[in-house]
PDB file of C-alpha atoms in Angstrom:
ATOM      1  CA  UNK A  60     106.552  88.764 103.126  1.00 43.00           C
ATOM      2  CA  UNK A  61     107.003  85.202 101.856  1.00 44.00           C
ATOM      3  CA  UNK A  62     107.438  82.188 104.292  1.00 43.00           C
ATOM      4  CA  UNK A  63     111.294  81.101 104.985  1.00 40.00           C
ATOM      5  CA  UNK A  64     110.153  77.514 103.533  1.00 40.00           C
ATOM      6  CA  UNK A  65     108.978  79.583 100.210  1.00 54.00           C
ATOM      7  CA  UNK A  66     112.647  80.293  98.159  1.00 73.00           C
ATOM      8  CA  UNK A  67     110.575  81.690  94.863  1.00 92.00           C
ATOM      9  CA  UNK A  68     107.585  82.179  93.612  1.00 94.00           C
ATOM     10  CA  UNK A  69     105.910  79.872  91.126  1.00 96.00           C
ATOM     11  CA  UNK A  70     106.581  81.920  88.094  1.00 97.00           C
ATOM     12  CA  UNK A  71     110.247  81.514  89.015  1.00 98.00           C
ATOM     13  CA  UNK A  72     110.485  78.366  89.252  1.00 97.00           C
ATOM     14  CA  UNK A  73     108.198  77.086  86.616  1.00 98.00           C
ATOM     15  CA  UNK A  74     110.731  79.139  84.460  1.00 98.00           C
ATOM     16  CA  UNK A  75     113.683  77.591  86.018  1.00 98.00           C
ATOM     17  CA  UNK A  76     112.432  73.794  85.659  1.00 98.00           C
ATOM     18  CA  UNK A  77     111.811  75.115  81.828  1.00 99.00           C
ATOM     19  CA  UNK A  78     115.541  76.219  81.492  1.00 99.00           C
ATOM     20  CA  UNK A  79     116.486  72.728  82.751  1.00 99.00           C
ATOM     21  CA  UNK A  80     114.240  70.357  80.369  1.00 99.00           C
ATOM     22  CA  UNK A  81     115.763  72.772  77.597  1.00 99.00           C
ATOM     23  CA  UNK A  82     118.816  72.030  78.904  1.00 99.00           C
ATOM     24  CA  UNK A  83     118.658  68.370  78.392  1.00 99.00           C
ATOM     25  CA  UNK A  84     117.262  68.639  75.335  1.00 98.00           C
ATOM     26  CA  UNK A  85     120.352  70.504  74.017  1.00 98.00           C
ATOM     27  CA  UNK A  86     122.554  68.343  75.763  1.00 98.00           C
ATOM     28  CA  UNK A  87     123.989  71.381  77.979  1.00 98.00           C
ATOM     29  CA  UNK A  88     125.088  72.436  80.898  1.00 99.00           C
ATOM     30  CA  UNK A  89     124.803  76.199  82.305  1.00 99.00           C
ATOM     31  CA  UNK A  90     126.879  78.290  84.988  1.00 99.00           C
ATOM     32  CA  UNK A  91     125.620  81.676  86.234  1.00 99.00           C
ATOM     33  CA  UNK A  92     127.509  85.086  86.730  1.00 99.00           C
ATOM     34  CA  UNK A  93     125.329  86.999  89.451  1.00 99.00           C
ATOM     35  CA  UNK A  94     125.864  90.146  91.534  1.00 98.00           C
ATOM     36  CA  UNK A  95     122.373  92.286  92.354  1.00 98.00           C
ATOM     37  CA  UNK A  96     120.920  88.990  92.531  1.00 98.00           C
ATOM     38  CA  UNK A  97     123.547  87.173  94.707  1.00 97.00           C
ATOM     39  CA  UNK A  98     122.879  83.521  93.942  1.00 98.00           C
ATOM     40  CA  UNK A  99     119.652  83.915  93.441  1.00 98.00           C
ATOM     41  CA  UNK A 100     119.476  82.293  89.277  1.00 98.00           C
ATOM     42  CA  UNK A 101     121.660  79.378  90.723  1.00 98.00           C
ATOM     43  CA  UNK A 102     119.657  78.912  93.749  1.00 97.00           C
ATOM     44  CA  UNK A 103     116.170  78.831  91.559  1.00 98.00           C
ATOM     45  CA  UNK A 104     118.288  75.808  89.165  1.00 98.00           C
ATOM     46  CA  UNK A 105     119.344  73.883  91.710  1.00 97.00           C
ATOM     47  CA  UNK A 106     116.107  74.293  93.581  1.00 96.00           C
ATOM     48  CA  UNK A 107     114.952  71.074  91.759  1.00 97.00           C
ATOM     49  CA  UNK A 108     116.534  67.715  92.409  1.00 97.00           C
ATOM     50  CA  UNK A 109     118.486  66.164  89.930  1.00 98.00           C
ATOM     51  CA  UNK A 110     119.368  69.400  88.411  1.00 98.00           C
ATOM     52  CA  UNK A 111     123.446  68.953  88.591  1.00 98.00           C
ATOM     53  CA  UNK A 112     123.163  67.249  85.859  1.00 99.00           C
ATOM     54  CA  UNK A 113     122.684  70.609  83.077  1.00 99.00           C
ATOM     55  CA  UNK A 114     123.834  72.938  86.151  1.00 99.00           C
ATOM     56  CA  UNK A 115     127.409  73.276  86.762  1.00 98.00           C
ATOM     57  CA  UNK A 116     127.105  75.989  89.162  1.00 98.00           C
ATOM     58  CA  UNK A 117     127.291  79.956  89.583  1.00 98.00           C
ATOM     59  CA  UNK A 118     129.855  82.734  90.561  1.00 99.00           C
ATOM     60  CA  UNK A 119     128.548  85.345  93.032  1.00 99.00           C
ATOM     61  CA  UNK A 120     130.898  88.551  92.014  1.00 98.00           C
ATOM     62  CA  UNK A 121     129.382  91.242  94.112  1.00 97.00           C
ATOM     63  CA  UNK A 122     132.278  93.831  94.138  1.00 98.00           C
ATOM     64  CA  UNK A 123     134.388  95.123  91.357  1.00 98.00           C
ATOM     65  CA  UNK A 124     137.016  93.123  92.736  1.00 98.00           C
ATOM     66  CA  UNK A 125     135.221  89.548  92.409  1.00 98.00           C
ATOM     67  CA  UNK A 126     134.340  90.235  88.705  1.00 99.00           C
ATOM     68  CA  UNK A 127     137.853  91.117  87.799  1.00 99.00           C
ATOM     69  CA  UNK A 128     139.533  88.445  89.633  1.00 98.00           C
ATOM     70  CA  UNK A 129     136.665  85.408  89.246  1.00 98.00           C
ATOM     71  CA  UNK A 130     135.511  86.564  85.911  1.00 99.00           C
ATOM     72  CA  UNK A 131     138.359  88.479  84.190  1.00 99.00           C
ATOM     73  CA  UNK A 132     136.092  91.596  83.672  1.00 99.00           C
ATOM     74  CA  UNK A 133     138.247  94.238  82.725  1.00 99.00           C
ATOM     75  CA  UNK A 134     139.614  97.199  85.250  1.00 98.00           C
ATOM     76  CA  UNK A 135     139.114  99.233  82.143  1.00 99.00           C
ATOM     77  CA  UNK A 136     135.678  98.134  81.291  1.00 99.00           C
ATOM     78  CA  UNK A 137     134.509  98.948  84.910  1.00 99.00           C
ATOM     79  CA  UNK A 138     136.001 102.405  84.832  1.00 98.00           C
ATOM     80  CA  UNK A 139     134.423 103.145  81.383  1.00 98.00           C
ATOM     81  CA  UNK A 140     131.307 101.695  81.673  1.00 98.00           C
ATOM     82  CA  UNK A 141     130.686 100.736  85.682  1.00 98.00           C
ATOM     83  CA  UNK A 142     129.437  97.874  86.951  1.00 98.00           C
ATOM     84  CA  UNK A 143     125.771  98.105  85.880  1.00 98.00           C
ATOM     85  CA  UNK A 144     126.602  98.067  81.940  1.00 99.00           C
ATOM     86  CA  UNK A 145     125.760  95.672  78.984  1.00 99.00           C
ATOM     87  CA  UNK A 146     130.087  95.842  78.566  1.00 99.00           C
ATOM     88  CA  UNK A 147     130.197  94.179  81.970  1.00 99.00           C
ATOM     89  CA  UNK A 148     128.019  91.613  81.600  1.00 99.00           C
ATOM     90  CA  UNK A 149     128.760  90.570  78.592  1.00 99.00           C
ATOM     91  CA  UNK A 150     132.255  89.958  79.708  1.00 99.00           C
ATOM     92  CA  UNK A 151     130.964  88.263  83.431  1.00 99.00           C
ATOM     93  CA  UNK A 152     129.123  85.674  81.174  1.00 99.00           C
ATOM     94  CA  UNK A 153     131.984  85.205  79.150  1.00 99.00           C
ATOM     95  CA  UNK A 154     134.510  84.794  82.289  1.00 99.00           C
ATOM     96  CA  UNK A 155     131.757  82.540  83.314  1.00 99.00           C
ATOM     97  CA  UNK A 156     132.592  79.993  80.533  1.00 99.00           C
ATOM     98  CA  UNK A 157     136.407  80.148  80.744  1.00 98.00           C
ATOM     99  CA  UNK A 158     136.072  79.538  84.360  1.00 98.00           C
ATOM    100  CA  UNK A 159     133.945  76.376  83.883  1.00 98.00           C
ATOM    101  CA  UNK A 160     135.236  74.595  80.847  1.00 97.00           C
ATOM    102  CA  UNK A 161     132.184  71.886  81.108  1.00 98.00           C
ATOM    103  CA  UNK A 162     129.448  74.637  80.704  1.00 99.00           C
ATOM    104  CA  UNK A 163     128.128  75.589  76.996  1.00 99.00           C
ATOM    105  CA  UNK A 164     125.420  78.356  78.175  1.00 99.00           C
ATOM    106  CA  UNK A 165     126.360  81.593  81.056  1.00 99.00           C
ATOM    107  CA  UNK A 166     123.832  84.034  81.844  1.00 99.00           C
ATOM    108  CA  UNK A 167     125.002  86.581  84.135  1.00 99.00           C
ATOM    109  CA  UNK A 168     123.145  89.498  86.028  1.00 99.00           C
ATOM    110  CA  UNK A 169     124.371  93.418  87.390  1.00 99.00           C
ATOM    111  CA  UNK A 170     121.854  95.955  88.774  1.00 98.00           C
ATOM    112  CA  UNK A 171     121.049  98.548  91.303  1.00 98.00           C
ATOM    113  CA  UNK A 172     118.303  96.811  93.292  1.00 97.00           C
ATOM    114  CA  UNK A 173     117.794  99.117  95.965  1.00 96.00           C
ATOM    115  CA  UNK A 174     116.691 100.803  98.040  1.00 94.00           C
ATOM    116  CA  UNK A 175     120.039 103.553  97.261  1.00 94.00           C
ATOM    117  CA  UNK A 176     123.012 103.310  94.805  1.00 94.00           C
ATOM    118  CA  UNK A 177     120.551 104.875  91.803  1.00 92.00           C
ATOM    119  CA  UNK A 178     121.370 107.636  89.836  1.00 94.00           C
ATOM    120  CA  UNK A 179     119.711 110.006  86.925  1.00 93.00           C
ATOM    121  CA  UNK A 180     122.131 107.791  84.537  1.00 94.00           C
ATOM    122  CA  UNK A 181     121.427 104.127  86.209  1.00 96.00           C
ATOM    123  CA  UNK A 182     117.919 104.638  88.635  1.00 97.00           C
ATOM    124  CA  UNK A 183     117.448 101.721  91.209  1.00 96.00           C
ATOM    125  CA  UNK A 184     115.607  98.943  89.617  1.00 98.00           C
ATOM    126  CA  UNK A 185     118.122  98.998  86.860  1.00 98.00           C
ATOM    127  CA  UNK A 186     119.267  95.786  85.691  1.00 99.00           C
ATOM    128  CA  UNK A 187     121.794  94.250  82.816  1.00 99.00           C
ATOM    129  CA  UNK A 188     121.654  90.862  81.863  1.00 99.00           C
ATOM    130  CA  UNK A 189     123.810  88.725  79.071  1.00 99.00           C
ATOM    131  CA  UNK A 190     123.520  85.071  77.725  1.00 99.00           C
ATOM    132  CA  UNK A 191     126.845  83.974  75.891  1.00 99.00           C
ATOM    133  CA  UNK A 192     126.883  80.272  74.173  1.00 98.00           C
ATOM    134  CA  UNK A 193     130.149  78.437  74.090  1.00 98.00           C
ATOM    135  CA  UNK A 194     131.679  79.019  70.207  1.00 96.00           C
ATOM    136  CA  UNK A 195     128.402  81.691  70.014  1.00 97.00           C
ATOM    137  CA  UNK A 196     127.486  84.856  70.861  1.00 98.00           C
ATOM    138  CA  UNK A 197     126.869  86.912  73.653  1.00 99.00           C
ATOM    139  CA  UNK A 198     124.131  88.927  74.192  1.00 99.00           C
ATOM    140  CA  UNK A 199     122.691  92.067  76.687  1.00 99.00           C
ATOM    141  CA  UNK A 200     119.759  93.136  77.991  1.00 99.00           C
ATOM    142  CA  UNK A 201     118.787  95.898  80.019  1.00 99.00           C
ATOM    143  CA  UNK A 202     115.469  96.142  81.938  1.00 99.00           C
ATOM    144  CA  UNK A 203     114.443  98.286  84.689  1.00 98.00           C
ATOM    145  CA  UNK A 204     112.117  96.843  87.237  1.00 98.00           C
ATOM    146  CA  UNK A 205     110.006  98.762  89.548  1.00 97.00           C
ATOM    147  CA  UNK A 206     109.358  97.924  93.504  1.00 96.00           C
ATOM    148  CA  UNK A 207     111.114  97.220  96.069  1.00 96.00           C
ATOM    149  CA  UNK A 208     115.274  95.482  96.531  1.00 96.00           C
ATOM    150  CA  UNK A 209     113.340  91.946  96.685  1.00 95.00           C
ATOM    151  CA  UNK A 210     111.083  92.511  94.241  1.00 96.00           C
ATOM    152  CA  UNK A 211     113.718  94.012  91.619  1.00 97.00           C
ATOM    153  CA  UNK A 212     115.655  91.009  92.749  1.00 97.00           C
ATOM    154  CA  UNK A 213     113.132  88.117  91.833  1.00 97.00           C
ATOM    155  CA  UNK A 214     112.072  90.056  88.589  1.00 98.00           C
ATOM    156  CA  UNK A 215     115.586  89.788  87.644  1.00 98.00           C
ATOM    157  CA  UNK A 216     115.969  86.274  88.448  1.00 98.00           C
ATOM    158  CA  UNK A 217     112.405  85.540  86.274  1.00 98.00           C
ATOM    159  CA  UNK A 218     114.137  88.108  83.434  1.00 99.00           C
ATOM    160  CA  UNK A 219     117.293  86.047  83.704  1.00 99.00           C
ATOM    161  CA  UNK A 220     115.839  82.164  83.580  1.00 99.00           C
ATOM    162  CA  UNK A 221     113.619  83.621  80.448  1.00 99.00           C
ATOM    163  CA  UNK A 222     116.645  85.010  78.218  1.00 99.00           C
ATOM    164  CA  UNK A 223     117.642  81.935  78.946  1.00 99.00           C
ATOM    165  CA  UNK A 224     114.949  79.740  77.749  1.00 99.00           C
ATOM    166  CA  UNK A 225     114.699  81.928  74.388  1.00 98.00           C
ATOM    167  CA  UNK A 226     118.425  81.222  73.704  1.00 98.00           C
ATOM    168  CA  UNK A 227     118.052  77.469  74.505  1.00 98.00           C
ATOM    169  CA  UNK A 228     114.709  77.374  72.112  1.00 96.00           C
ATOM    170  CA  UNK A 229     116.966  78.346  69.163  1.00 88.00           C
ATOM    171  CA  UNK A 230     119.564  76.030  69.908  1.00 84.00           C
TER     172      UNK A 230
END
C-alpha cells in the first residue's frame, strides 16, 4: 500500500504532465467525466501547479442519476446499454463539453472496478473510456484491467491520460 503523501504513481503522472504540455501546445483546455475512477483523471491534472491554466475541471457522476442530470446522458441510453457502455461514455464526454463551454477536449471514464458488481456480460476490471473534441469526434474504448479496485482504478486513470495524449498528438 502506497504512502498517504504518494497520490499516483510515476507512470501516472508523467502521463498527466504529458497531457498538459500537449495541452498548451494546442492551445486547449480539458474537463473530465469520471465515475469508477471518482476524480481520480482530474486529481492526477491538477496534481501539478499551474495546471488551471489547460484544466477546467471534472464532473464526478457516480450514479445513474449524476450522469443524467450533470451530463445529460440519456435515461434511455442507460436502460439499453447500462452504465458501463461505449453509448454512455460517449455521451458523459459530450455532456462534459456542454457543461463547460471553455473546454475543447472531455475524456470521461465508467467501469466495474471491484471487488463485486461484475457479470459474465461486464466482469470487474471492465472499463469504458471516450475522448470527444469540441466541433470533432468522439471516441470509445473499452479495456479490461486485471487486479484489484485500486489497481483497476489507477490503470484506468493511466488508460485515460494516454487516449488523451494520442488525441492531442493529432491535433
Amino acid at each position: 500500500m502506497r504512502e498517504q503523501t504518494e497520490e499516483y504513481g510515476p507512470a501516472v503522472l508523467a502521463e498527466a504532465e504529458r497531457v498538459l504540455a500537449l495541452l498548451r501546445a494546442a492551445e486547449q483546455r480539458i474537463v473530465t467525466a469520471e465515475s469508477c475512477t471518482g476524480g481520480l483523471v482530474a486529481g492526477a491534472l491538477t496534481h501539478f501547479a499551474g495546471s488551471s491554466d489547460v484544466t477546467e475541471g471534472g464532473f464526478v457522476t457516480y450514479s445513474n442519476g449524476m450522469k443524467q442530470a450533470v451530463l445529460g446522458v440519456q435515461a434511455s441510453t442507460l436502460a439499453a446499454h447500462g452504465a458501463v457502455s461505449a453509448q454512455t461514455v460517449e455521451q458523459m464526454a459530450e455532456g462534459a463539453l456542454n457543461a463547460c463551454s471553455s473546454a475543447g477536449v472531455a475524456v470521461s471514464i465508467s467501469g466495474i472496478a471491484g471487488p463485486g458488481g461484475g457479470s459474465v456480460d461486464k466482469p470487474v476490471g471492465l472499463v469504458w473510456f471516450a475522448t470527444a473534441l469540441r466541433g470533432g469526434s468522439t471516441r470509445a474504448d473499452q479495456q479490461i484491467f486485471s487486479g484489484d479496485r485500486v489497481q483497476v482504478r489507477e490503470q484506468a486513470v493511466l488508460h485515460a491520460l494516454r487516449l488523451v495524449s494520442a488525441r492531442l498528438v493529432h491535433l
